[in-house]
Coordinates of C-alpha atoms in Angstrom, one line a residue:
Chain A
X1 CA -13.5 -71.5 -173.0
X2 CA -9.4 -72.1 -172.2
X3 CA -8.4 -73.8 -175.6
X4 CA -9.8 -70.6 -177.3
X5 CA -7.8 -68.3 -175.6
X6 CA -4.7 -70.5 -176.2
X7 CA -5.4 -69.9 -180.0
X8 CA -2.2 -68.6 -182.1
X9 CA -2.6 -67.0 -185.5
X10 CA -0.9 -68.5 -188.4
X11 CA -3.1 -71.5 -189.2
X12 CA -3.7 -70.9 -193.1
X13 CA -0.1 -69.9 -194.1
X14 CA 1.5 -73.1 -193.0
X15 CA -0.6 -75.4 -194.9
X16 CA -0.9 -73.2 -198.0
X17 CA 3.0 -73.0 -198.3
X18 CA 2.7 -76.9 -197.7
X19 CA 0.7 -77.6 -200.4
X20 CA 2.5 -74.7 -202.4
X21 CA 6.0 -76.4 -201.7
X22 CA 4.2 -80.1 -202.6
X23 CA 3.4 -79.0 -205.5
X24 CA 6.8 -77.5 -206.7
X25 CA 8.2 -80.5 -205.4
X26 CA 6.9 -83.0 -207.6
X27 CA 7.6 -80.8 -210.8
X28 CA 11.3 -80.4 -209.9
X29 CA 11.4 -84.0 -208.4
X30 CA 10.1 -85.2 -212.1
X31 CA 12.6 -83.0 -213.9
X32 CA 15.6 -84.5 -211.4
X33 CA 14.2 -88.3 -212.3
X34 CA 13.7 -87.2 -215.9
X35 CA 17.2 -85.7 -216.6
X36 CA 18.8 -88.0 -214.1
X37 CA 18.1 -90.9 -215.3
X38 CA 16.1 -91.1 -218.5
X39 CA 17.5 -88.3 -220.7
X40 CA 21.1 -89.2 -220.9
X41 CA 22.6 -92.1 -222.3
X42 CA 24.4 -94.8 -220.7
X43 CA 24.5 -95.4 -217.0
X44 CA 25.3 -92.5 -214.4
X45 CA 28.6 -91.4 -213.8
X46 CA 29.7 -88.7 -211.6
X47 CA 31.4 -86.9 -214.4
X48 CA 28.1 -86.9 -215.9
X49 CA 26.7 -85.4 -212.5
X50 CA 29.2 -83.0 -212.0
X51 CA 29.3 -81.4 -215.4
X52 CA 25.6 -80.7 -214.9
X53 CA 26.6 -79.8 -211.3
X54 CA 29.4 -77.4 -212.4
X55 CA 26.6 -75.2 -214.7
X56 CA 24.6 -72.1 -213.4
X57 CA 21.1 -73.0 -214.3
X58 CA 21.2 -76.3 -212.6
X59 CA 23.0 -74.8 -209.6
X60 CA 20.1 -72.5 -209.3
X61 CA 17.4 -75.4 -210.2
X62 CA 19.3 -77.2 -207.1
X63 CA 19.2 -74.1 -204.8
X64 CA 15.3 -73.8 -205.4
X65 CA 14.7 -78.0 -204.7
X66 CA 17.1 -77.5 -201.5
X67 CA 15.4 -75.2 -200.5
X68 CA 11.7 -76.0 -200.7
X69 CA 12.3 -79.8 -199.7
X70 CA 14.4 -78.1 -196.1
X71 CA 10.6 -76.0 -195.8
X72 CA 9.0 -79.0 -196.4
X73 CA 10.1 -81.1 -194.5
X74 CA 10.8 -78.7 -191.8
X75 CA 7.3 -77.5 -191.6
X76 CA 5.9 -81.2 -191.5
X77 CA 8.2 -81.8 -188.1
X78 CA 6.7 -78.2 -187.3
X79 CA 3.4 -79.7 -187.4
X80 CA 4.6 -82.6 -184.8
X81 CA 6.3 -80.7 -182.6
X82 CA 2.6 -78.7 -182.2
X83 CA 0.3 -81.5 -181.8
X84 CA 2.5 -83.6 -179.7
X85 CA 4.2 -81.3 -177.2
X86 CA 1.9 -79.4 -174.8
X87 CA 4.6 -77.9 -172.8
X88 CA 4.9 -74.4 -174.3
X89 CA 8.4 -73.9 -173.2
X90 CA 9.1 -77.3 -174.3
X91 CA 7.6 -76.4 -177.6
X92 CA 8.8 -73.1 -178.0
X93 CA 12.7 -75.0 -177.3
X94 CA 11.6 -77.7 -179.8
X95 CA 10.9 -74.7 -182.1
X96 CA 13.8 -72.8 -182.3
X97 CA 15.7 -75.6 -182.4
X98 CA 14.1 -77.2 -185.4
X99 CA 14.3 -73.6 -187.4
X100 CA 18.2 -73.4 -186.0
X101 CA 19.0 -77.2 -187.5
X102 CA 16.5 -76.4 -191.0
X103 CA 18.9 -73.1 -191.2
X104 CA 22.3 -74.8 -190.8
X105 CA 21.1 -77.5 -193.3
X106 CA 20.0 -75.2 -195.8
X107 CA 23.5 -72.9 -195.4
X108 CA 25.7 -76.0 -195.9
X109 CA 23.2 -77.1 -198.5
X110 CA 23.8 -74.0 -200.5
X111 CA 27.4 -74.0 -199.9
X112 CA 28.0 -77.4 -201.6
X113 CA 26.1 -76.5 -204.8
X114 CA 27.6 -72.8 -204.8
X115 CA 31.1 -73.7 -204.9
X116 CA 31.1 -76.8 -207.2
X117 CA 33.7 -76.8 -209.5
X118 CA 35.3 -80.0 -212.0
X119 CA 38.4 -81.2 -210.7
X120 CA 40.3 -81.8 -213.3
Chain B
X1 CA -30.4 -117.3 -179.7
X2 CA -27.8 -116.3 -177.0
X3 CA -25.5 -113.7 -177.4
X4 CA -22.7 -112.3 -174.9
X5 CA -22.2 -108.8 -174.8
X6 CA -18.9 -107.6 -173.1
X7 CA -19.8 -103.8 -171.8
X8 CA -17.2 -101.6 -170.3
X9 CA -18.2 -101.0 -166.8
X10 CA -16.5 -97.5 -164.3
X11 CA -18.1 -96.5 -161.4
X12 CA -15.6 -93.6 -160.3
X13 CA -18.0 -92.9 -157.0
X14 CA -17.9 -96.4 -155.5
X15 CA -13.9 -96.4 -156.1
X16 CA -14.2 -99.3 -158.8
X17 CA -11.7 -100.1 -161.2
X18 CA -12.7 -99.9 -165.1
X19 CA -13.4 -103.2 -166.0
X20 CA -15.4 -105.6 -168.3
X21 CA -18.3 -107.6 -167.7
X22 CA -19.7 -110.0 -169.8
X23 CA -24.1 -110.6 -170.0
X24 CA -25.5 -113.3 -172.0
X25 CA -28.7 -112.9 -173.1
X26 CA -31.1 -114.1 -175.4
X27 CA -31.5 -111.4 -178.5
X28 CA -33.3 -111.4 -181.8
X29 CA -31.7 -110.4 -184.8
X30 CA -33.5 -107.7 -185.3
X31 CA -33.2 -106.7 -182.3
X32 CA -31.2 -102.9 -182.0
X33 CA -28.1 -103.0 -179.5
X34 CA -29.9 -100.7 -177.2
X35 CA -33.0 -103.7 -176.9
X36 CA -30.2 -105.7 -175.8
X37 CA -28.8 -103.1 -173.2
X38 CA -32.1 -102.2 -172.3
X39 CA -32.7 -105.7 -171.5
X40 CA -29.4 -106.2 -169.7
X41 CA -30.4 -103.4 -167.6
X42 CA -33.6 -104.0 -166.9
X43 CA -33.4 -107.9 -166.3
X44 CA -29.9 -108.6 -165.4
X45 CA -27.9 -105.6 -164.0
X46 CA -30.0 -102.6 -162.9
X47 CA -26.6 -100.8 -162.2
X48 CA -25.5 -101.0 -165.9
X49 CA -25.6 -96.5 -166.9
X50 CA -25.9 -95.3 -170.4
X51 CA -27.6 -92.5 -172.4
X52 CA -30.0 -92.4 -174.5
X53 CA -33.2 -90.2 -175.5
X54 CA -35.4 -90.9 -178.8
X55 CA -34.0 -94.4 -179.7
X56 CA -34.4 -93.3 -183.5
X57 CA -30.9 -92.3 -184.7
X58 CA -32.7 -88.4 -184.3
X59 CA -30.8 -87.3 -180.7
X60 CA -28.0 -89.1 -180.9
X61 CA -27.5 -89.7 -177.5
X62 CA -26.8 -93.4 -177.4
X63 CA -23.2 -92.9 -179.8
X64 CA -21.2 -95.3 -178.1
X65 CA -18.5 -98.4 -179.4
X66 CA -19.8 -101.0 -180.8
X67 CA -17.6 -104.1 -181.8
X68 CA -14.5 -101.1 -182.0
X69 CA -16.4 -98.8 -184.2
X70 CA -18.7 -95.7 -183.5
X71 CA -22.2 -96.3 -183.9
X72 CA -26.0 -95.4 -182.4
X73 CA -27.3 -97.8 -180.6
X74 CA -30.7 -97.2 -181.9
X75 CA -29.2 -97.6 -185.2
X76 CA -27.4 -100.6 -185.0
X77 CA -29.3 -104.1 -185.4
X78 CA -27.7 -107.5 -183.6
X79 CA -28.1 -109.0 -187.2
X80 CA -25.2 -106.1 -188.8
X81 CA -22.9 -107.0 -186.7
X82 CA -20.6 -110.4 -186.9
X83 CA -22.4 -113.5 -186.6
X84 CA -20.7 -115.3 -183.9
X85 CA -18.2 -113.7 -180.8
X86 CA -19.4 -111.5 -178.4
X87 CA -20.4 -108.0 -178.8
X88 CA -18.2 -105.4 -177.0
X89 CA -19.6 -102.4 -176.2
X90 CA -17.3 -99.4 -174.8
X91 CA -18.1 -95.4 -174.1
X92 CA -16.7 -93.2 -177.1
X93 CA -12.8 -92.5 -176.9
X94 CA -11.4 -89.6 -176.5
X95 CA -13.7 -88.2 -174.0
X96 CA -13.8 -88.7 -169.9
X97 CA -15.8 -91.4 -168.7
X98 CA -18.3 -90.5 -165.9
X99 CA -19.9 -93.6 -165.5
X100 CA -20.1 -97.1 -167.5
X101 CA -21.3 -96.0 -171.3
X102 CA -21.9 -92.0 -170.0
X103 CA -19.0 -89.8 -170.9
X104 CA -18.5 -86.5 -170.3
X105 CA -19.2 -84.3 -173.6
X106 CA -19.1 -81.2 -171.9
X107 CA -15.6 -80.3 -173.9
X108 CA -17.4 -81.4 -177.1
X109 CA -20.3 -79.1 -176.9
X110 CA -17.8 -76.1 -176.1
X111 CA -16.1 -76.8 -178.9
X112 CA -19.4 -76.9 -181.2
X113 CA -19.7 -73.2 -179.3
X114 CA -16.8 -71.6 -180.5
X115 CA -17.8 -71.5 -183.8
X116 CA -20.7 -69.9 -183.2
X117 CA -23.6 -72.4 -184.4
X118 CA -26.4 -70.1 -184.8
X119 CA -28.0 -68.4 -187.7
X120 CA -27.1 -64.5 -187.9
X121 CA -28.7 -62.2 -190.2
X122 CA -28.6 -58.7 -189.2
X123 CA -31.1 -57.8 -192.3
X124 CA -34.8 -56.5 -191.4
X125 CA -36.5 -60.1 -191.7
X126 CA -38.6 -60.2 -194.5
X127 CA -42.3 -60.7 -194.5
X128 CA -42.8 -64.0 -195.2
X129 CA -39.4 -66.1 -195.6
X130 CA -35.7 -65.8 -196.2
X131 CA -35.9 -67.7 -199.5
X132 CA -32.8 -69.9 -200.6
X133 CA -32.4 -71.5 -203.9
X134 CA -32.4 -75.5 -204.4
X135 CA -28.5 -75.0 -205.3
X136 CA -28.0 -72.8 -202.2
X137 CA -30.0 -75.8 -200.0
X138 CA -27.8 -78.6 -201.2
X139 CA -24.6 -76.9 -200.6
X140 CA -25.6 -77.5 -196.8
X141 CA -27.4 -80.4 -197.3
X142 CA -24.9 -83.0 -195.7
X143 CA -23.3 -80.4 -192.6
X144 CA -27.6 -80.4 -191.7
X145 CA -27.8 -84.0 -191.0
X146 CA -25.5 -83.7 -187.8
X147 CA -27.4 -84.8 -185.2
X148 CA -23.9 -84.0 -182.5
X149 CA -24.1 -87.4 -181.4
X150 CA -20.2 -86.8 -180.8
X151 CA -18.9 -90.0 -182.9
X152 CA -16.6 -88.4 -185.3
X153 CA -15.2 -85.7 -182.8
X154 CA -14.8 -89.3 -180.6
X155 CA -13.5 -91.4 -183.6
X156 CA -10.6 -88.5 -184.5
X157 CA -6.9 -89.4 -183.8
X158 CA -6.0 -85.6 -183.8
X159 CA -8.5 -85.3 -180.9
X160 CA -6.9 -88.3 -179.1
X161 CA -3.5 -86.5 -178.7
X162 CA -4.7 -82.5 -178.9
X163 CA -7.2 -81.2 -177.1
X164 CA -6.9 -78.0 -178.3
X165 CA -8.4 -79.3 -181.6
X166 CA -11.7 -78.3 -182.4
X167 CA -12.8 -81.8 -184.5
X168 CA -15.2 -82.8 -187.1
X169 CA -18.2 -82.1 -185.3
X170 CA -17.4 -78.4 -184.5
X171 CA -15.9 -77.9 -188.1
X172 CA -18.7 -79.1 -190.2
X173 CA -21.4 -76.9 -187.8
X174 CA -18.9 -74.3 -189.0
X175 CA -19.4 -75.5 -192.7
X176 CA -23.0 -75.4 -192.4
X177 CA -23.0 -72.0 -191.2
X178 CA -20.5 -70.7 -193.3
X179 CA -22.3 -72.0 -196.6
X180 CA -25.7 -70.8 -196.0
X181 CA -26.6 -68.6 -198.3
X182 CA -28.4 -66.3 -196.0
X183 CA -26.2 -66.5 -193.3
X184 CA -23.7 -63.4 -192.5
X185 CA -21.0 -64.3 -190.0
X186 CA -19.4 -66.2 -192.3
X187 CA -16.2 -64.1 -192.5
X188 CA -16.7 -63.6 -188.4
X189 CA -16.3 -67.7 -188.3
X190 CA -13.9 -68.2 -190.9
X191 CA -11.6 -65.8 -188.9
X192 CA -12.2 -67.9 -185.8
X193 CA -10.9 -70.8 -187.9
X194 CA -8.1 -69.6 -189.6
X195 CA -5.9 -70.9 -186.0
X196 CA -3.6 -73.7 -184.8
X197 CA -7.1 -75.0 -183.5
X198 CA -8.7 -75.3 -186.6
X199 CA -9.1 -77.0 -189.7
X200 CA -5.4 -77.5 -190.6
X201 CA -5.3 -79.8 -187.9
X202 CA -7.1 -82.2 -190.3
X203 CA -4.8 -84.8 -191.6
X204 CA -7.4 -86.6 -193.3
X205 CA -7.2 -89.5 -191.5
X206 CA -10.9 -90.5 -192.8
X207 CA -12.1 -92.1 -189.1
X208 CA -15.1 -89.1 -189.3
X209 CA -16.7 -90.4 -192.1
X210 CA -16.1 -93.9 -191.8
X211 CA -18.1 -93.5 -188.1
X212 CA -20.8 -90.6 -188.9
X213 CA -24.4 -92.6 -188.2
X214 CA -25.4 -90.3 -190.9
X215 CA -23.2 -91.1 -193.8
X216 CA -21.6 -87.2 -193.9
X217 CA -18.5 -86.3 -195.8
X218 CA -17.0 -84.8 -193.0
X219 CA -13.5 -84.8 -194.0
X220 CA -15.2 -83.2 -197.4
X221 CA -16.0 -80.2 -195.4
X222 CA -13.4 -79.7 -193.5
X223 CA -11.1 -79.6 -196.8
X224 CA -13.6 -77.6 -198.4
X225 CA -13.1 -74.9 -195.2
X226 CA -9.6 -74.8 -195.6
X227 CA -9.8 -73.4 -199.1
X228 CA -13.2 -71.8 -198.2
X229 CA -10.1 -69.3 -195.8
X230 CA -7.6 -69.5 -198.1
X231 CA -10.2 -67.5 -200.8
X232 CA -11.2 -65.7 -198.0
X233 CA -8.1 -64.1 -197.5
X234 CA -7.2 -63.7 -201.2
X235 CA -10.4 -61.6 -201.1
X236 CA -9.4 -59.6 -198.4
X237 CA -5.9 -58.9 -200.3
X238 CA -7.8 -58.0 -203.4
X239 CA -10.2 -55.6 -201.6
X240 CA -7.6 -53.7 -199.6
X241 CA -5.4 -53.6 -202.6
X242 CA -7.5 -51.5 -204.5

């Protein structure tokens, strides 16, 4: 039977850190919306923003939505890639590629909130 | 009163072209589709080719399109379907066509296979029965019904565009085996499913349950396999950890 012999290891982890990284989504998405705009007063300025910005704990509550929304997201495209391409080098390119961009995002993405200071 | 019936026709060995044709033909409403291809074939078109076996909804041979939708033929009255318009009737999707309504399930079956759909018990047999509680019957109680007519496996977009998807059918024979109580391959399949082949391919599109002739959850079991590995796993973890 060809398509069993094709078979690849690693069917469980990628949809258990899906759901796992849904899940820790929508709490931190809530907490964003929540503090964004519900908890302070007035409209949203980007002082407002960037004092928050500028403190440690929300640096590190940024770091941990960055990066479980690049795995996310990254996986779901994963999943694409695997049902719609059926050329394995093609696939395996697709791949690597995909991980490459995901990891550039994410290092940029860390950068911006790492270094965040007020300019005053 | 007259009805016209628009059947997908492909004869691959006389080098013909797939194509409709259209029969009209006077039908009851009671009457099943199959009557009505039965009576196409055997008073207008003797060439007309499809499958079928028992004609009650027990072999499910005759799975085929009917008005876009999966159905038995055996199972399906004139009456159910819309009033007026003709009645198209096409081979399932997703699998080769060998002639007119006969496709090739060959691929289907080998799928069902792989998961190995048999009952293994390794235990000396006991003398009378293997004895299995009302509770234990019930959690297999819908996977059972399957009759492999093909109709979810046929009516799943994931199949459509990756072959190297097992589908419904194959996943729920796996459920049925996995859940039974006296059953002990379990792990052995489980382990077969935990793959790029298997369940996780299940988007939960819901076409498998909206087709099955027999009313199954499908999409049910095949979520309930994905966490049946998942536990499976932690178990492992736990067992090796100690």
């Amino acid at each position: 039977m060809a398509f069993v012999d094709a078979r690849r290891p690693g069917g469980i982890l990628l949809w258990f850190l899906q759901r796992l990284t849904a899940a820790g989504l929508l709490i931190l998405l809530l907490t964003h919306f929540y503090f964004l705009h519900y908890f302070q007063e007035g409209f949203v300025t980007y002082r407002k923003v960037a004092v928050r910005l500028a403190s440690p704990y929300w640096k590190i509550f940024d770091i941990l939505f960055l990066t479980l929304a690049i795995f996310h997201g990254f996986n779901g495209f994963q999943t694409v890639v695997l049902e719609y391409v059926h050329r394995e080098k093609l696939q395996r390119m697709l791949l690597i590629l995909l991980w490459t961009v995901a990891l550039v995002f994410f290092m940029i993405g860390v950068y911006s909130i790492a270094v965040f200071t007020i300019q005053s | 009163m007259e009805r016209c019936f628009k059947i997908f026709r492909f004869d691959p060995e006389n080098g013909s072209v797939p194509l409709y044709r259209e029969y009209r033909i006077d039908v009851q409403p009671d009457w099943r589709i199959l009557d009505c291809i039965h009576e196409i074939k055997w008073k207008l078109d003797g060439t007309l080719s499809f499958r079928r076996s028992c004609a009650h909804g027990v072999c499910g041979s005759d799975a085929m399109m009917i008005n876009g939708k999966n159905r038995l033929a055996c199972r399906t009255l004139v009456r159910d379907l819309k009033k007026r318009g003709v009645i198209r009737i096409d081979p399932l999707k997703g699998f080769p066509v060998i002639k007119d309504l006969i496709v090739d399930s060959d691929a289907f079956f080998e799928r069902n296979e792989a998961v190995k759909p048999w009952f293994v018990n390794n235990d000396r047999p006991p003398e009378k029965e293997r004895l299995q509680s009302p509770e234990e019957r019930d959690r297999i109680d819908e996977p059972t019904k399957c009759i492999l007519c093909g109709s979810c496996t046929s009516a799943c977009p994931t199949y459509w565009y990756d072959k190297a998807y097992l589908g419904p059918a194959a996943l729920l024979k796996a459920h049925r085996f996995i859940f039974d109580s006296r059953d002990q391959a379990g792990e052995e399949r489980l382990e077969i499913l935990n793959d790029l082949t298997g369940p996780y391919k299940c988007h939960t599109i819901f076409n498998c349950v909206e087709t099955c002739p027999k009313e199954i959850n499908v999409t049910g079991a095949i979520a309930e396999l994905k966490m049946e590995i998942l536990r499976s796993r932690l178990r492992k973890k736990s067992k090796s950890g100690r």
